[in-house]
């Protein structure tokens, strides 16, 4: 197939203003494209050479492309720059300069689609020392063979500015019309959603027809387009839609699809980029703890505090978005993954199986270790139970719950009503620190073994003269603080919970309420666990601090009864309540 034929189609697309006409032109193009290059025609039309997940991008700097153009036309660098300024588009500039070309190419050859593709592919893969001159020469050679109008699209493609504006959905429509019938459209879309590779779908259709597409299934190494969720405002409404639901913590991190084949692990992001290099720790965990040879599974990766293992907000994962120094980032900003789905195991496509079964299969396929676990989940159809579970998730750093139909299939690429997210509509920002009393402690692990990993802290209930808890506090302590804590608190140690302490949590060590410290957090949240202001805002819920941190102010000047009171916490909660999202 000649490249000029493809270019004529581009010209038609550029001229039309009607979407339906766009589809017709595409149908025509696909019908006339020989089977062996149809995948390339599809990629080039999308302005790329491979599906996105391969990670090979065109995006030659404009300056470099202009140098190649100047070498072909014989214009000076200033002249080509000037032309670009006048035309405002590198393709149009190339077209007009080639039309007015001062140098004549003696042995011009007709360009085939395959030639252009191969040349662009080579350019995209050339890198390293001396590559700039080699690239300029290669592009200039290609332009020398091009008609002016061909040069227009070559220049746009190579600089990553193709932008014909043809959506995936339009290509799918056109493929259905060209190779099957309208009814087959869903089958074709399903195939695309399971491999994210439009070129391969086109190739299969042109070679094997719709029967080939029906046999098409997910394959390790090609990301499955991820299933998305709808949103509703209350657990009750969601249950009406779903019946019994699997309610999972909605972790605040990055979605990762893990592919395993033997020892090879690939990780894909929500946008289907290969992000294996950003998460060598997650890849290693998967290599060791996915007990099967072949798998595609999904989970949410979350940043955690390196000392306490507590979950941190999403932003902390940004430290992984870098090219160099990943090893240090892994140490400094560790991450855990919480797994929630299995899409393929040992060659078997599981996407049509009900979620409850997929979860069972996932559970059997992995070894749960620190950092690599199943997502926290509750199977329930009880609104109250789910609300408590929701509050617990928020308090632990999650965004809420992901509620999923027990029998739901995995709908690749779809945002349907089988997964529904439950987030908060209100949030109570915490702008001032509060003073709390230490009433208990939990033993530390890892770096903190031998000392306390977290303290249980309480507010003061003036009316009842008791100390209801408000937080489990593990952040903000220096190494010295941690070392000295057991000694400082030794005089207050008890064999059991103090009679004036109200707690549903079982601490490892209890203290007489005596020692006051200051804490700050991101928010005050409702909590089914903490007893501060219990039943005051909502039945069966107290108030807790989300992402609590010790400010390092020891309030030795304060008696336990001088700690922040329940009434003050309630006032803060109400005063700072804001509608969100
Ligand atoms: P969306 O991903 O739905 O377009 P968004 O990018 O704003 O919207 P959210 O509204 O936060 O994301 O919700 C969806 C995302 O929640 C998922 O893509 C996934 O990354 C994340 N998530 C966290 N926990 C889970 C879970 N248990 N099951 C599924 N997704 C989860």
CSV table of N, CA, C and O in Angstrom, one decimal, residues 419-505:
chain,number,residue,atom,x,y,z
A,419,UNK,N,-19.8,-2.0,40.1
A,419,UNK,CA,-18.9,-1.5,41.2
A,419,UNK,C,-19.4,-0.1,41.5
A,419,UNK,O,-19.5,0.7,40.6
A,420,UNK,N,-19.6,0.2,42.7
A,420,UNK,CA,-20.1,1.6,43.1
A,420,UNK,C,-19.2,2.1,44.3
A,420,UNK,O,-19.1,1.4,45.3
A,421,UNK,N,-18.7,3.3,44.1
A,421,UNK,CA,-17.9,3.8,45.2
A,421,UNK,C,-18.7,4.6,46.2
A,421,UNK,O,-19.6,5.3,45.8
A,422,UNK,N,-18.3,4.5,47.4
A,422,UNK,CA,-18.9,5.3,48.5
A,422,UNK,C,-17.8,6.1,49.1
A,422,UNK,O,-16.9,5.6,49.8
A,423,UNK,N,-17.9,7.4,48.9
A,423,UNK,CA,-17.0,8.3,49.5
A,423,UNK,C,-17.8,9.3,50.4
A,423,UNK,O,-19.0,9.3,50.4
A,424,UNK,N,-17.1,10.1,51.1
A,424,UNK,CA,-17.8,11.1,52.0
A,424,UNK,C,-18.2,12.3,51.2
A,424,UNK,O,-17.6,12.7,50.2
A,425,UNK,N,-19.3,12.9,51.6
A,425,UNK,CA,-19.7,14.1,51.0
A,425,UNK,C,-19.3,15.3,51.9
A,425,UNK,O,-19.2,16.4,51.5
A,426,UNK,N,-18.9,15.0,53.2
A,426,UNK,CA,-18.5,16.0,54.1
A,426,UNK,C,-17.2,15.6,54.7
A,426,UNK,O,-16.9,14.4,54.9
A,427,UNK,N,-16.4,16.6,55.1
A,427,UNK,CA,-15.1,16.4,55.6
A,427,UNK,C,-14.9,17.4,56.7
A,427,UNK,O,-15.3,18.6,56.5
A,428,UNK,N,-14.3,17.1,57.8
A,428,UNK,CA,-14.1,18.1,58.9
A,428,UNK,C,-12.6,18.3,59.0
A,428,UNK,O,-11.9,17.6,59.6
A,429,UNK,N,-12.1,19.3,58.3
A,429,UNK,CA,-10.7,19.7,58.3
A,429,UNK,C,-10.2,20.0,59.7
A,429,UNK,O,-10.9,20.6,60.5
A,430,UNK,N,-9.0,19.5,60.1
A,430,UNK,CA,-8.5,19.8,61.4
A,430,UNK,C,-7.4,20.8,61.3
A,430,UNK,O,-6.4,20.6,60.7
A,431,UNK,N,-7.8,22.1,61.8
A,431,UNK,CA,-6.8,23.1,61.6
A,431,UNK,C,-6.0,23.4,62.9
A,431,UNK,O,-5.0,24.1,62.8
A,432,UNK,N,-6.5,23.0,64.0
A,432,UNK,CA,-5.8,23.2,65.2
A,432,UNK,C,-5.4,21.9,65.9
A,432,UNK,O,-6.1,21.0,65.9
A,433,UNK,N,-4.2,21.9,66.6
A,433,UNK,CA,-3.9,20.7,67.3
A,433,UNK,C,-4.7,20.6,68.6
A,433,UNK,O,-5.4,21.6,69.0
A,434,UNK,N,-4.8,19.4,69.1
A,434,UNK,CA,-5.5,19.2,70.4
A,434,UNK,C,-4.6,18.5,71.4
A,434,UNK,O,-3.6,17.9,71.0
A,435,UNK,N,-4.9,18.7,72.7
A,435,UNK,CA,-4.1,18.0,73.7
A,435,UNK,C,-4.8,16.8,74.2
A,435,UNK,O,-6.0,16.7,74.5
A,436,UNK,N,-4.0,15.7,74.2
A,436,UNK,CA,-4.6,14.4,74.5
A,436,UNK,C,-3.8,13.7,75.6
A,436,UNK,O,-2.6,14.0,75.9
A,437,UNK,N,-4.5,12.8,76.3
A,437,UNK,CA,-3.8,12.1,77.4
A,437,UNK,C,-3.4,10.7,77.0
A,437,UNK,O,-4.2,10.0,76.3
A,438,UNK,N,-2.2,10.3,77.3
A,438,UNK,CA,-1.8,8.9,76.9
A,438,UNK,C,-2.4,7.9,77.9
A,438,UNK,O,-2.3,8.0,79.1
A,439,UNK,N,-3.2,6.9,77.4
A,439,UNK,CA,-3.8,6.0,78.2
A,439,UNK,C,-3.4,4.5,78.0
A,439,UNK,O,-3.7,3.6,78.7
A,440,UNK,N,-2.7,4.3,76.8
A,440,UNK,CA,-2.3,2.9,76.5
A,440,UNK,C,-1.2,3.0,75.4
A,440,UNK,O,-0.9,4.0,74.9
A,441,UNK,N,-0.7,1.8,75.2
A,441,UNK,CA,0.3,1.7,74.1
A,441,UNK,C,0.3,0.3,73.4
A,441,UNK,O,-0.2,-0.7,74.0
A,442,UNK,N,0.8,0.3,72.2
A,442,UNK,CA,0.9,-1.0,71.4
A,442,UNK,C,2.4,-1.2,71.2
A,442,UNK,O,3.1,-0.3,70.8
A,443,UNK,N,2.8,-2.5,71.3
A,443,UNK,CA,4.2,-2.8,71.1
A,443,UNK,C,4.6,-2.6,69.7
A,443,UNK,O,3.8,-2.9,68.8
A,444,UNK,N,5.8,-2.1,69.4
A,444,UNK,CA,6.3,-1.9,68.1
A,444,UNK,C,6.8,-3.1,67.4
A,444,UNK,O,7.1,-4.1,68.1
A,445,UNK,N,7.0,-3.1,66.1
A,445,UNK,CA,7.6,-4.2,65.4
A,445,UNK,C,8.7,-3.6,64.5
A,445,UNK,O,8.8,-2.4,64.4
A,446,UNK,N,9.5,-4.5,64.0
A,446,UNK,CA,10.6,-4.0,63.1
A,446,UNK,C,11.5,-3.1,63.8
A,446,UNK,O,12.1,-3.4,64.9
A,447,UNK,N,11.7,-1.9,63.2
A,447,UNK,CA,12.6,-0.9,63.7
A,447,UNK,C,12.2,-0.5,65.2
A,447,UNK,O,13.0,0.0,65.9
A,448,UNK,N,10.9,-0.6,65.4
A,448,UNK,CA,10.4,-0.2,66.7
A,448,UNK,C,10.3,-1.3,67.8
A,448,UNK,O,9.7,-1.1,68.8
A,449,UNK,N,10.8,-2.5,67.4
A,449,UNK,CA,10.6,-3.5,68.4
A,449,UNK,C,11.4,-3.2,69.7
A,449,UNK,O,12.5,-2.6,69.6
A,450,UNK,N,10.8,-3.5,70.8
A,450,UNK,CA,11.4,-3.1,72.1
A,450,UNK,C,10.9,-1.8,72.6
A,450,UNK,O,11.0,-1.5,73.8
A,451,UNK,N,10.3,-1.0,71.8
A,451,UNK,CA,9.6,0.2,72.2
A,451,UNK,C,8.1,0.1,71.8
A,451,UNK,O,7.6,-0.9,71.4
A,452,UNK,N,7.5,1.3,71.9
A,452,UNK,CA,6.1,1.3,71.5
A,452,UNK,C,5.9,1.7,70.0
A,452,UNK,O,6.7,2.5,69.5
A,453,UNK,N,5.0,1.0,69.3
A,453,UNK,CA,4.8,1.3,67.9
A,453,UNK,C,3.8,2.4,67.8
A,453,UNK,O,3.8,3.2,66.9
A,454,UNK,N,2.8,2.5,68.8
A,454,UNK,CA,1.8,3.5,68.7
A,454,UNK,C,1.3,3.7,70.1
A,454,UNK,O,1.3,2.8,71.0
A,455,UNK,N,0.8,4.9,70.4
A,455,UNK,CA,0.1,5.2,71.7
A,455,UNK,C,-1.4,5.3,71.5
A,455,UNK,O,-1.8,5.7,70.5
A,456,UNK,N,-2.1,4.9,72.6
A,456,UNK,CA,-3.5,5.1,72.6
A,456,UNK,C,-3.8,6.4,73.4
A,456,UNK,O,-3.4,6.5,74.5
A,457,UNK,N,-4.4,7.4,72.7
A,457,UNK,CA,-4.6,8.7,73.4
A,457,UNK,C,-6.1,9.0,73.5
A,457,UNK,O,-6.9,8.6,72.7
A,458,UNK,N,-6.4,9.8,74.6
A,458,UNK,CA,-7.8,10.1,74.9
A,458,UNK,C,-8.0,11.6,75.1
A,458,UNK,O,-7.1,12.4,75.4
A,459,UNK,N,-9.3,11.9,75.1
A,459,UNK,CA,-9.8,13.3,75.4
A,459,UNK,C,-10.4,13.2,76.8
A,459,UNK,O,-10.4,12.2,77.4
A,460,UNK,N,-10.9,14.3,77.3
A,460,UNK,CA,-11.5,14.3,78.6
A,460,UNK,C,-13.0,14.6,78.5
A,460,UNK,O,-13.4,15.6,77.9
A,461,UNK,N,-13.8,13.7,79.1
A,461,UNK,CA,-15.2,13.9,79.2
A,461,UNK,C,-15.5,14.6,80.6
A,461,UNK,O,-15.5,13.9,81.6
A,462,UNK,N,-15.8,15.8,80.5
A,462,UNK,CA,-15.9,16.6,81.7
A,462,UNK,C,-17.1,16.2,82.6
A,462,UNK,O,-17.0,16.0,83.8
A,463,UNK,N,-18.2,15.9,81.9
A,463,UNK,CA,-19.4,15.5,82.6
A,463,UNK,C,-19.3,14.2,83.3
A,463,UNK,O,-19.7,14.1,84.5
A,464,UNK,N,-18.8,13.2,82.6
A,464,UNK,CA,-18.7,11.8,83.2
A,464,UNK,C,-17.4,11.6,84.0
A,464,UNK,O,-17.2,10.6,84.6
A,465,UNK,N,-16.5,12.6,83.8
A,465,UNK,CA,-15.1,12.5,84.4
A,465,UNK,C,-14.4,11.2,83.9
A,465,UNK,O,-13.9,10.4,84.8
A,466,UNK,N,-14.4,10.9,82.6
A,466,UNK,CA,-13.7,9.8,82.1
A,466,UNK,C,-12.9,10.2,80.9
A,466,UNK,O,-13.0,11.4,80.4
A,467,UNK,N,-12.1,9.3,80.4
A,467,UNK,CA,-11.2,9.6,79.2
A,467,UNK,C,-11.5,8.7,78.0
A,467,UNK,O,-10.9,7.6,77.9
A,468,UNK,N,-12.4,9.1,77.1
A,468,UNK,CA,-12.7,8.4,75.9
A,468,UNK,C,-11.6,8.5,74.9
A,468,UNK,O,-11.0,9.6,74.7
A,469,UNK,N,-11.2,7.5,74.2
A,469,UNK,CA,-10.1,7.5,73.3
A,469,UNK,C,-10.5,8.2,72.0
A,469,UNK,O,-11.6,8.3,71.6
A,470,UNK,N,-9.5,8.8,71.3
A,470,UNK,CA,-9.7,9.5,70.1
A,470,UNK,C,-8.7,9.1,69.0
A,470,UNK,O,-9.0,9.3,67.8
A,471,UNK,N,-7.6,8.4,69.3
A,471,UNK,CA,-6.6,8.1,68.3
A,471,UNK,C,-5.6,7.1,68.7
A,471,UNK,O,-5.3,6.9,69.9
A,472,UNK,N,-5.2,6.3,67.7
A,472,UNK,CA,-4.0,5.5,67.9
A,472,UNK,C,-2.9,6.3,67.2
A,472,UNK,O,-3.0,6.5,65.9
A,473,UNK,N,-1.9,6.7,67.9
A,473,UNK,CA,-0.9,7.7,67.4
A,473,UNK,C,0.4,7.0,67.2
A,473,UNK,O,1.1,6.6,68.2
A,474,UNK,N,0.9,7.0,65.9
A,474,UNK,CA,2.2,6.4,65.7
A,474,UNK,C,3.2,7.2,65.0
A,474,UNK,O,4.3,6.9,64.8
A,475,UNK,N,2.7,8.4,64.5
A,475,UNK,CA,3.6,9.3,63.7
A,475,UNK,C,4.1,10.5,64.4
A,475,UNK,O,3.4,11.0,65.3
A,476,UNK,N,5.2,11.0,63.9
A,476,UNK,CA,5.6,12.3,64.5
A,476,UNK,C,6.7,12.2,65.6
A,476,UNK,O,7.3,13.1,66.0
A,477,UNK,N,7.0,10.9,66.0
A,477,UNK,CA,8.0,10.7,67.0
A,477,UNK,C,9.4,10.6,66.4
A,477,UNK,O,9.5,10.0,65.4
A,478,UNK,N,10.4,11.2,67.1
A,478,UNK,CA,11.8,10.9,66.6
A,478,UNK,C,12.2,9.6,67.2
A,478,UNK,O,11.6,9.0,68.1
A,479,UNK,N,13.4,9.1,66.7
A,479,UNK,CA,13.9,7.9,67.3
A,479,UNK,C,14.2,8.0,68.8
A,479,UNK,O,14.0,7.1,69.5
A,480,UNK,N,14.7,9.2,69.2
A,480,UNK,CA,14.9,9.5,70.6
A,480,UNK,C,13.6,9.4,71.4
A,480,UNK,O,13.6,8.8,72.5
A,481,UNK,N,12.6,10.0,70.9
A,481,UNK,CA,11.3,10.0,71.6
A,481,UNK,C,10.9,8.5,71.8
A,481,UNK,O,10.5,8.2,72.9
A,482,UNK,N,11.0,7.7,70.8
A,482,UNK,CA,10.6,6.3,70.8
A,482,UNK,C,11.4,5.6,71.9
A,482,UNK,O,10.8,4.8,72.7
A,483,UNK,N,12.7,5.9,71.9
A,483,UNK,CA,13.5,5.2,72.9
A,483,UNK,C,13.1,5.5,74.3
A,483,UNK,O,13.1,4.7,75.2
A,484,UNK,N,12.8,6.8,74.5
A,484,UNK,CA,12.6,7.3,75.9
A,484,UNK,C,11.1,7.0,76.4
A,484,UNK,O,10.9,7.0,77.6
A,485,UNK,N,10.2,6.7,75.4
A,485,UNK,CA,8.8,6.6,75.8
A,485,UNK,C,8.6,5.5,76.9
A,485,UNK,O,7.9,5.8,77.9
A,486,UNK,N,9.1,4.3,76.8
A,486,UNK,CA,8.8,3.3,77.8
A,486,UNK,C,9.3,3.8,79.2
A,486,UNK,O,8.6,3.5,80.2
A,487,UNK,N,10.4,4.5,79.2
A,487,UNK,CA,11.0,4.9,80.5
A,487,UNK,C,10.1,6.1,81.1
A,487,UNK,O,9.7,6.0,82.2
A,488,UNK,N,9.7,7.0,80.2
A,488,UNK,CA,8.9,8.1,80.7
A,488,UNK,C,7.6,7.6,81.2
A,488,UNK,O,7.1,8.1,82.3
A,489,UNK,N,7.0,6.6,80.6
A,489,UNK,CA,5.7,6.2,81.0
A,489,UNK,C,5.7,5.1,82.0
A,489,UNK,O,4.6,4.7,82.6
A,490,UNK,N,6.9,4.6,82.3
A,490,UNK,CA,7.0,3.5,83.3
A,490,UNK,C,6.2,3.7,84.6
A,490,UNK,O,5.5,2.8,85.1
A,491,UNK,N,6.3,4.9,85.2
A,491,UNK,CA,5.6,5.2,86.5
A,491,UNK,C,4.1,5.0,86.4
A,491,UNK,O,3.5,4.9,87.4
A,492,UNK,N,3.6,5.1,85.2
A,492,UNK,CA,2.1,5.1,85.1
A,492,UNK,C,1.5,3.8,84.6
A,492,UNK,O,0.4,3.6,84.4
A,493,UNK,N,2.4,2.8,84.4
A,493,UNK,CA,2.0,1.5,83.9
A,493,UNK,C,1.1,0.8,84.8
A,493,UNK,O,1.2,0.8,86.0
A,494,UNK,N,0.1,0.1,84.1
A,494,UNK,CA,-0.9,-0.6,84.9
A,494,UNK,C,-1.0,-2.0,84.4
A,494,UNK,O,-0.6,-2.3,83.2
A,495,UNK,N,-1.7,-2.9,85.2
A,495,UNK,CA,-1.9,-4.3,84.7
A,495,UNK,C,-3.1,-4.4,83.8
A,495,UNK,O,-3.3,-5.4,83.1
A,496,UNK,N,-4.0,-3.4,83.9
A,496,UNK,CA,-5.3,-3.5,83.1
A,496,UNK,C,-5.7,-2.0,82.8
A,496,UNK,O,-5.1,-1.1,83.3
A,497,UNK,N,-6.7,-1.9,82.0
A,497,UNK,CA,-7.2,-0.6,81.7
A,497,UNK,C,-7.6,0.2,82.9
A,497,UNK,O,-8.2,-0.4,83.8
A,498,UNK,N,-7.3,1.4,82.9
A,498,UNK,CA,-7.7,2.3,84.0
A,498,UNK,C,-9.2,2.5,84.1
A,498,UNK,O,-9.8,2.6,83.0
A,499,UNK,N,-9.8,2.5,85.3
A,499,UNK,CA,-11.2,2.6,85.4
A,499,UNK,C,-11.8,3.8,84.7
A,499,UNK,O,-13.0,3.8,84.3
A,500,UNK,N,-11.1,4.9,84.6
A,500,UNK,CA,-11.6,6.1,84.0
A,500,UNK,C,-11.4,6.2,82.5
A,500,UNK,O,-11.7,7.2,81.9
A,501,UNK,N,-10.8,5.1,81.9
A,501,UNK,CA,-10.6,5.1,80.5
A,501,UNK,C,-11.7,4.4,79.8
A,501,UNK,O,-12.0,3.3,80.2
A,502,UNK,N,-12.2,5.0,78.7
A,502,UNK,CA,-13.2,4.3,77.9
A,502,UNK,C,-12.6,4.0,76.6
A,502,UNK,O,-12.2,4.8,75.8
A,503,UNK,N,-12.5,2.6,76.3
A,503,UNK,CA,-11.8,2.2,75.1
A,503,UNK,C,-12.4,0.9,74.6
A,503,UNK,O,-12.7,0.0,75.4
A,504,UNK,N,-12.6,0.8,73.3
A,504,UNK,CA,-13.0,-0.5,72.7
A,504,UNK,C,-11.8,-1.2,72.2
A,504,UNK,O,-11.8,-2.4,71.9
A,505,UNK,N,-10.7,-0.5,72.1
A,505,UNK,CA,-9.4,-1.2,71.7
A,505,UNK,C,-8.7,-1.8,72.9
A,505,UNK,O,-8.8,-1.3,74.0
